[in-house]
Short mmCIF file of N, CA and C in Angstrom, two decimals:
data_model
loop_
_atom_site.label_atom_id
_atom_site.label_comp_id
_atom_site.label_asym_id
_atom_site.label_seq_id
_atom_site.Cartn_x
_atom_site.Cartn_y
_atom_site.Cartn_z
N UNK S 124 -43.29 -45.99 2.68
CA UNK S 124 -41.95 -45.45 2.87
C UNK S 124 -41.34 -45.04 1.53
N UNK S 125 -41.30 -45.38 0.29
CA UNK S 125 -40.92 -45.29 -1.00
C UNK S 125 -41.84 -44.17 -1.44
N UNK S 126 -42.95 -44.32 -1.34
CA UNK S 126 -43.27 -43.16 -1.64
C UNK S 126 -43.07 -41.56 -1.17
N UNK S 127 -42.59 -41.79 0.32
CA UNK S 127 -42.36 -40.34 0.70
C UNK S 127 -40.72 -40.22 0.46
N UNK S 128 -40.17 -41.18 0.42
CA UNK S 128 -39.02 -41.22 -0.20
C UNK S 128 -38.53 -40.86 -1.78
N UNK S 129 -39.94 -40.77 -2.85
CA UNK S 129 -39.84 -40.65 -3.73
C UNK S 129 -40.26 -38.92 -4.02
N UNK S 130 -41.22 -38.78 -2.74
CA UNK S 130 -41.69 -37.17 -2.95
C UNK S 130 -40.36 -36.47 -1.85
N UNK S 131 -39.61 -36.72 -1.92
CA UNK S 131 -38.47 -35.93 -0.98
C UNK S 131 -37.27 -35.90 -1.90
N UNK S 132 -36.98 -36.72 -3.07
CA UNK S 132 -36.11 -36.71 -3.88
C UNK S 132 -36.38 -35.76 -5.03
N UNK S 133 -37.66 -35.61 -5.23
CA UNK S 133 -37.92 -35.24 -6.56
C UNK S 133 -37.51 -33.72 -6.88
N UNK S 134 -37.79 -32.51 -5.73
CA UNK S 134 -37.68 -31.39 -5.72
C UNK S 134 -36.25 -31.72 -5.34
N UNK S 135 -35.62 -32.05 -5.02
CA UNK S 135 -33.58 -32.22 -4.50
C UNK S 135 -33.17 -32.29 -5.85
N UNK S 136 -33.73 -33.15 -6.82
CA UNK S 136 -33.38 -33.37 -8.02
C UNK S 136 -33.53 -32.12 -8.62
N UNK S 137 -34.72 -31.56 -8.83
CA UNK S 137 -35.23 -30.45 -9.60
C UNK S 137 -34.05 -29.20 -9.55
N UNK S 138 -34.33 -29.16 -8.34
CA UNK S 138 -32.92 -28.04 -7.92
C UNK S 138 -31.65 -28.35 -8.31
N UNK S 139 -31.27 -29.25 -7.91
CA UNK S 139 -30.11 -29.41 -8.63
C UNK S 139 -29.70 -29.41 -10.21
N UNK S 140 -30.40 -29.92 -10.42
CA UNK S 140 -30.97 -29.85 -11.89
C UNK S 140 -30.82 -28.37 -12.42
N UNK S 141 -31.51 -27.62 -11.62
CA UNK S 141 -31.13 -25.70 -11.78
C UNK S 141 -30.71 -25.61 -11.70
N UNK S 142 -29.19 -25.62 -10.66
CA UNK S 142 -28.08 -25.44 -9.92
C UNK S 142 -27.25 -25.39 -11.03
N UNK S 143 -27.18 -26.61 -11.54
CA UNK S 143 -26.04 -26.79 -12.82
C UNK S 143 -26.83 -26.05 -13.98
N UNK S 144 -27.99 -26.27 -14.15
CA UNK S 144 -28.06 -25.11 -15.45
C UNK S 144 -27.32 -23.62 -15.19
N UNK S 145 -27.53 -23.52 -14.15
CA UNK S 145 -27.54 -22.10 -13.47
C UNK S 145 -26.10 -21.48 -13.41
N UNK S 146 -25.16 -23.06 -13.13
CA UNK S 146 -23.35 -22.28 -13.13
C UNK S 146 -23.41 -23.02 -14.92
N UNK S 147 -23.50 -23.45 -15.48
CA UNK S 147 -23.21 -23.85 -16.57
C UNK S 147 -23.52 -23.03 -18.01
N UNK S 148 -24.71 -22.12 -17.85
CA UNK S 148 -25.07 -21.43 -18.83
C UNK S 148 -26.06 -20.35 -17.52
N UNK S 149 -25.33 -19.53 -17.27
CA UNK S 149 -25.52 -18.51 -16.31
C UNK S 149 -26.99 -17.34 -17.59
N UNK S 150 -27.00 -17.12 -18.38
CA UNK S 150 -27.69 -16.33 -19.36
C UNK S 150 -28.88 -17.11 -19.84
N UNK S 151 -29.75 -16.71 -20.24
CA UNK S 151 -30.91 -17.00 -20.93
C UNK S 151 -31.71 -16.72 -21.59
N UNK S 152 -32.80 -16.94 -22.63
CA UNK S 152 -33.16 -16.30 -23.72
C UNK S 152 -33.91 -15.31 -22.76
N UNK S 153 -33.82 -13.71 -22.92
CA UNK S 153 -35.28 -12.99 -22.94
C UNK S 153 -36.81 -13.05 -23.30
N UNK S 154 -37.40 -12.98 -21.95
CA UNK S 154 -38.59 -14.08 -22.43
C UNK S 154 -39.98 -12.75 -23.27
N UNK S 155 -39.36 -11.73 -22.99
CA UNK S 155 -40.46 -10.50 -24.13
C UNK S 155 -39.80 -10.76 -25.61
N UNK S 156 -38.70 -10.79 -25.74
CA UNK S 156 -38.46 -11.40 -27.38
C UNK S 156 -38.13 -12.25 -27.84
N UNK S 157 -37.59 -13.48 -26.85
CA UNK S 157 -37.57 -14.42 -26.93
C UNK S 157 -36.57 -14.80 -27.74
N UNK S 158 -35.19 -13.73 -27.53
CA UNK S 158 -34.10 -14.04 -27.54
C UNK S 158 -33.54 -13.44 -28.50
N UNK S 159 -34.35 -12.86 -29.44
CA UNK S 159 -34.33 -11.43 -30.68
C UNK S 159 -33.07 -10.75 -30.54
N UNK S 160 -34.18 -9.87 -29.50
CA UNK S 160 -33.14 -8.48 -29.29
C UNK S 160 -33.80 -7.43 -29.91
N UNK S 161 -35.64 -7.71 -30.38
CA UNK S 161 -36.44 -6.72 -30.90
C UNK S 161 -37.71 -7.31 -30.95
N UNK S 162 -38.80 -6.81 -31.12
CA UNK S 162 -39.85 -7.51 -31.55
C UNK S 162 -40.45 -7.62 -32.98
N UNK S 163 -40.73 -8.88 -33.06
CA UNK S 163 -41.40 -9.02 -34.73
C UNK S 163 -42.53 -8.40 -35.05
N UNK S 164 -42.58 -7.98 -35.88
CA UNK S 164 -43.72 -7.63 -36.40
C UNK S 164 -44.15 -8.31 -37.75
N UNK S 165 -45.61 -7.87 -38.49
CA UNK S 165 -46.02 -8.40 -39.51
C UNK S 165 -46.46 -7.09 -40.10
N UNK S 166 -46.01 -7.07 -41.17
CA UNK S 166 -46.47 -5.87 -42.54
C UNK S 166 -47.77 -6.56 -43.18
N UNK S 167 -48.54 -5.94 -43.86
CA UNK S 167 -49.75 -5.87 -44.37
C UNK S 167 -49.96 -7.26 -45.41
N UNK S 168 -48.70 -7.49 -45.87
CA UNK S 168 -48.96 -8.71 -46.42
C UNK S 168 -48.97 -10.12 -45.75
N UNK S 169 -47.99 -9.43 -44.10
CA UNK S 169 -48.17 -10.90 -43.45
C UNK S 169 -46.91 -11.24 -43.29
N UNK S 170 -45.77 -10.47 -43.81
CA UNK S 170 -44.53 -10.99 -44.04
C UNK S 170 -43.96 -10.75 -42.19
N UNK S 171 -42.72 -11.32 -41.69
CA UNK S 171 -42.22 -10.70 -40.49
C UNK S 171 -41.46 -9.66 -41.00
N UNK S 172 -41.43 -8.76 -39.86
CA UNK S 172 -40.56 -7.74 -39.98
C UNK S 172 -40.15 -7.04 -38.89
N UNK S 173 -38.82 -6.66 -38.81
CA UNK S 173 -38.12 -6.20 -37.28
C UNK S 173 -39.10 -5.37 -36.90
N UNK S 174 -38.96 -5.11 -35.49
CA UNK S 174 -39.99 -3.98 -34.81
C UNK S 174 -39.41 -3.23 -34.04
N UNK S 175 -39.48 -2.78 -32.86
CA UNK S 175 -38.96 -1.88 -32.01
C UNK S 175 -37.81 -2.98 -31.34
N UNK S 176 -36.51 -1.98 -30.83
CA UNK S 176 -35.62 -2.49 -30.02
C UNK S 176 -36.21 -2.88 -28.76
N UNK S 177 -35.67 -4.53 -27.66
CA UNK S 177 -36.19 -5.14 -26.45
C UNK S 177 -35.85 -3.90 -25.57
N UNK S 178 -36.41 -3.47 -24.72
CA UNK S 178 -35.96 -2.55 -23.72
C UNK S 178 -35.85 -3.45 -22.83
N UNK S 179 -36.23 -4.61 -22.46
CA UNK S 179 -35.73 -5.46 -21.21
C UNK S 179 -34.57 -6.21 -21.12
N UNK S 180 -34.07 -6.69 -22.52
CA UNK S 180 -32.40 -7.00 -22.69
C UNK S 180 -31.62 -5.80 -23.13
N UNK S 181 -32.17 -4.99 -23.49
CA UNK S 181 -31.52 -3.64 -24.44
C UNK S 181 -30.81 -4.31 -25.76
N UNK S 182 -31.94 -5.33 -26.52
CA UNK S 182 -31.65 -5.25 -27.70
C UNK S 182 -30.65 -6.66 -27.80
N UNK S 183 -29.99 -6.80 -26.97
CA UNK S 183 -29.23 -8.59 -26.46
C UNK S 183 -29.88 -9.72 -26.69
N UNK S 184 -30.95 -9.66 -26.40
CA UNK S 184 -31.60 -10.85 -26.36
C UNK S 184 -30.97 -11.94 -25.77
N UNK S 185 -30.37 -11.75 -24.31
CA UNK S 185 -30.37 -12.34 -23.32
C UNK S 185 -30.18 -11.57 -21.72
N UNK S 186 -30.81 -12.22 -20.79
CA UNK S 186 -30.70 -11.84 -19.65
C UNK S 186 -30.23 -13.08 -18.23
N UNK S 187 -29.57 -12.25 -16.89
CA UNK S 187 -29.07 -13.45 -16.73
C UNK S 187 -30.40 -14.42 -16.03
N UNK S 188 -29.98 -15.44 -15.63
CA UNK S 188 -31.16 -16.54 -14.59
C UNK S 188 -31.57 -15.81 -13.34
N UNK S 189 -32.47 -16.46 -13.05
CA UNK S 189 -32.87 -15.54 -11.51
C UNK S 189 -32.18 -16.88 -10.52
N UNK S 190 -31.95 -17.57 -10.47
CA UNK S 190 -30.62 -18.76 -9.67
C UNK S 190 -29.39 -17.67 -10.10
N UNK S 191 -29.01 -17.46 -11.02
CA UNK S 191 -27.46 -16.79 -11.02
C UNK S 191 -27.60 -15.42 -10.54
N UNK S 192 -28.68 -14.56 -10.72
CA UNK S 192 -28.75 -13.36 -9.63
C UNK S 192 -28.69 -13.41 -8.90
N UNK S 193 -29.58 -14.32 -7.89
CA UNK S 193 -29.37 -14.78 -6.83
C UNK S 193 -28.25 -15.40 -5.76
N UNK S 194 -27.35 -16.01 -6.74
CA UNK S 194 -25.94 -16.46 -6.38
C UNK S 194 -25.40 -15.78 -6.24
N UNK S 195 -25.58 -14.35 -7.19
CA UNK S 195 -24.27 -13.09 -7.12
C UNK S 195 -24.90 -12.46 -6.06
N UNK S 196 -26.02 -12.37 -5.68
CA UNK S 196 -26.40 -11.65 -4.27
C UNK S 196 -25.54 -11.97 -3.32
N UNK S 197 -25.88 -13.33 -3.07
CA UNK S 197 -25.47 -13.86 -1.80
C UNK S 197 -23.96 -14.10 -2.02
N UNK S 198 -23.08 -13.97 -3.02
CA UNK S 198 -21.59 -13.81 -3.19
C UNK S 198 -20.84 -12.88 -2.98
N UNK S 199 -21.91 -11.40 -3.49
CA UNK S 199 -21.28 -9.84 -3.13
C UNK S 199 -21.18 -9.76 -1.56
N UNK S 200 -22.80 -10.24 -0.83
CA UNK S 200 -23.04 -9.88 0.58
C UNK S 200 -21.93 -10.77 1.34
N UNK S 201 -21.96 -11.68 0.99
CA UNK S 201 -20.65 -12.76 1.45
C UNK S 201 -19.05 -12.04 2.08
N UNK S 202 -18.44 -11.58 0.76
CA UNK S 202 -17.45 -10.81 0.33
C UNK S 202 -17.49 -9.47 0.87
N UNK S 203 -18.88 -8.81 1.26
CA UNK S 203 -18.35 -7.15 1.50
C UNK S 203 -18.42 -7.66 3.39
N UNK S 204 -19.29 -8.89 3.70
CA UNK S 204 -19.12 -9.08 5.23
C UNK S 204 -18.04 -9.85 6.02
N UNK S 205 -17.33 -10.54 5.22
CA UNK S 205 -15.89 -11.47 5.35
C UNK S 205 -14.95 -10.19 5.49
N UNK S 206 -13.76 -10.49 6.98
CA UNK S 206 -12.83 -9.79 6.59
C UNK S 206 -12.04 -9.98 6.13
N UNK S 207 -11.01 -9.22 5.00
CA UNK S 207 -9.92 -9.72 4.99
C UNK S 207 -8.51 -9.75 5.84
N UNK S 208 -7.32 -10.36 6.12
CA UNK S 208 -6.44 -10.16 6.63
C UNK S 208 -5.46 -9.01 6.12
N UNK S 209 -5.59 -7.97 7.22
CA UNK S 209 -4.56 -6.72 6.77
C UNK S 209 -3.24 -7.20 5.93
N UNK S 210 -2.10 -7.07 5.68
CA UNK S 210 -0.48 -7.17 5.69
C UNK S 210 -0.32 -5.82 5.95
N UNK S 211 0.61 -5.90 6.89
CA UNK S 211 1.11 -5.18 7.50
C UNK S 211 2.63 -4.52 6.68
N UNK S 212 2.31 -3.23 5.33
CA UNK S 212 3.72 -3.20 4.74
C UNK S 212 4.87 -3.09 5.47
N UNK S 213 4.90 -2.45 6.82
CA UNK S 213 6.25 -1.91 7.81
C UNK S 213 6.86 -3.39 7.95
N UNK S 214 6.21 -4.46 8.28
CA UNK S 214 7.23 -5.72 8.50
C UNK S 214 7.39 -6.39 6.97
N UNK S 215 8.64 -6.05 6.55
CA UNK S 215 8.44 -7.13 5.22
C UNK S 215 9.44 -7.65 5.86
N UNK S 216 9.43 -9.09 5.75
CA UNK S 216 10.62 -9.62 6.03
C UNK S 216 10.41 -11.10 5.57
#
């Protein structure tokens, strides 16, 4: 019993665990530059040296989480399918 009790907690944890990374620091390093905003290169002696601008952050060197994309999915679709309540300007009273 503890044990399936222990394999039923573990992924609840994990997630959650994302959850709060996920509203807490919504952004994350870009994983092609790894947070740059270009790629390194090495010159002939070996030294680093800037390289081309990230085209996958555009140069930011951050992009957001795939949990916080995901949240804004299901927040837009939420919001454009909820109605809102008219007010009616002719009655102000």
């Amino acid at each position: 019993m503890t044990l399936l009790l222990l394999a039923s907690t573990c992924p609840l944890i994990v997630t959650l665990g994302y959850v709060s990374l996920c509203s807490s620091s919504p952004f994350g390093n870009c994983r092609k530059c790894r947070g740059f905003g270009y790629a390194l290169k090495t010159d002939r002696r070996g030294r680093l040296k800037r390289g081309k601008h990230c085209r996958r952050c555009d140069g930011l060197g951050k992009r957001i989480r795939v949990g916080r994309h995901l949240y804004n999915l299901w927040l837009r679709l939420y919001r454009d399918g909820t109605p809102t309540p008219h007010k009616n300007p002719a009655s102000k009273g």
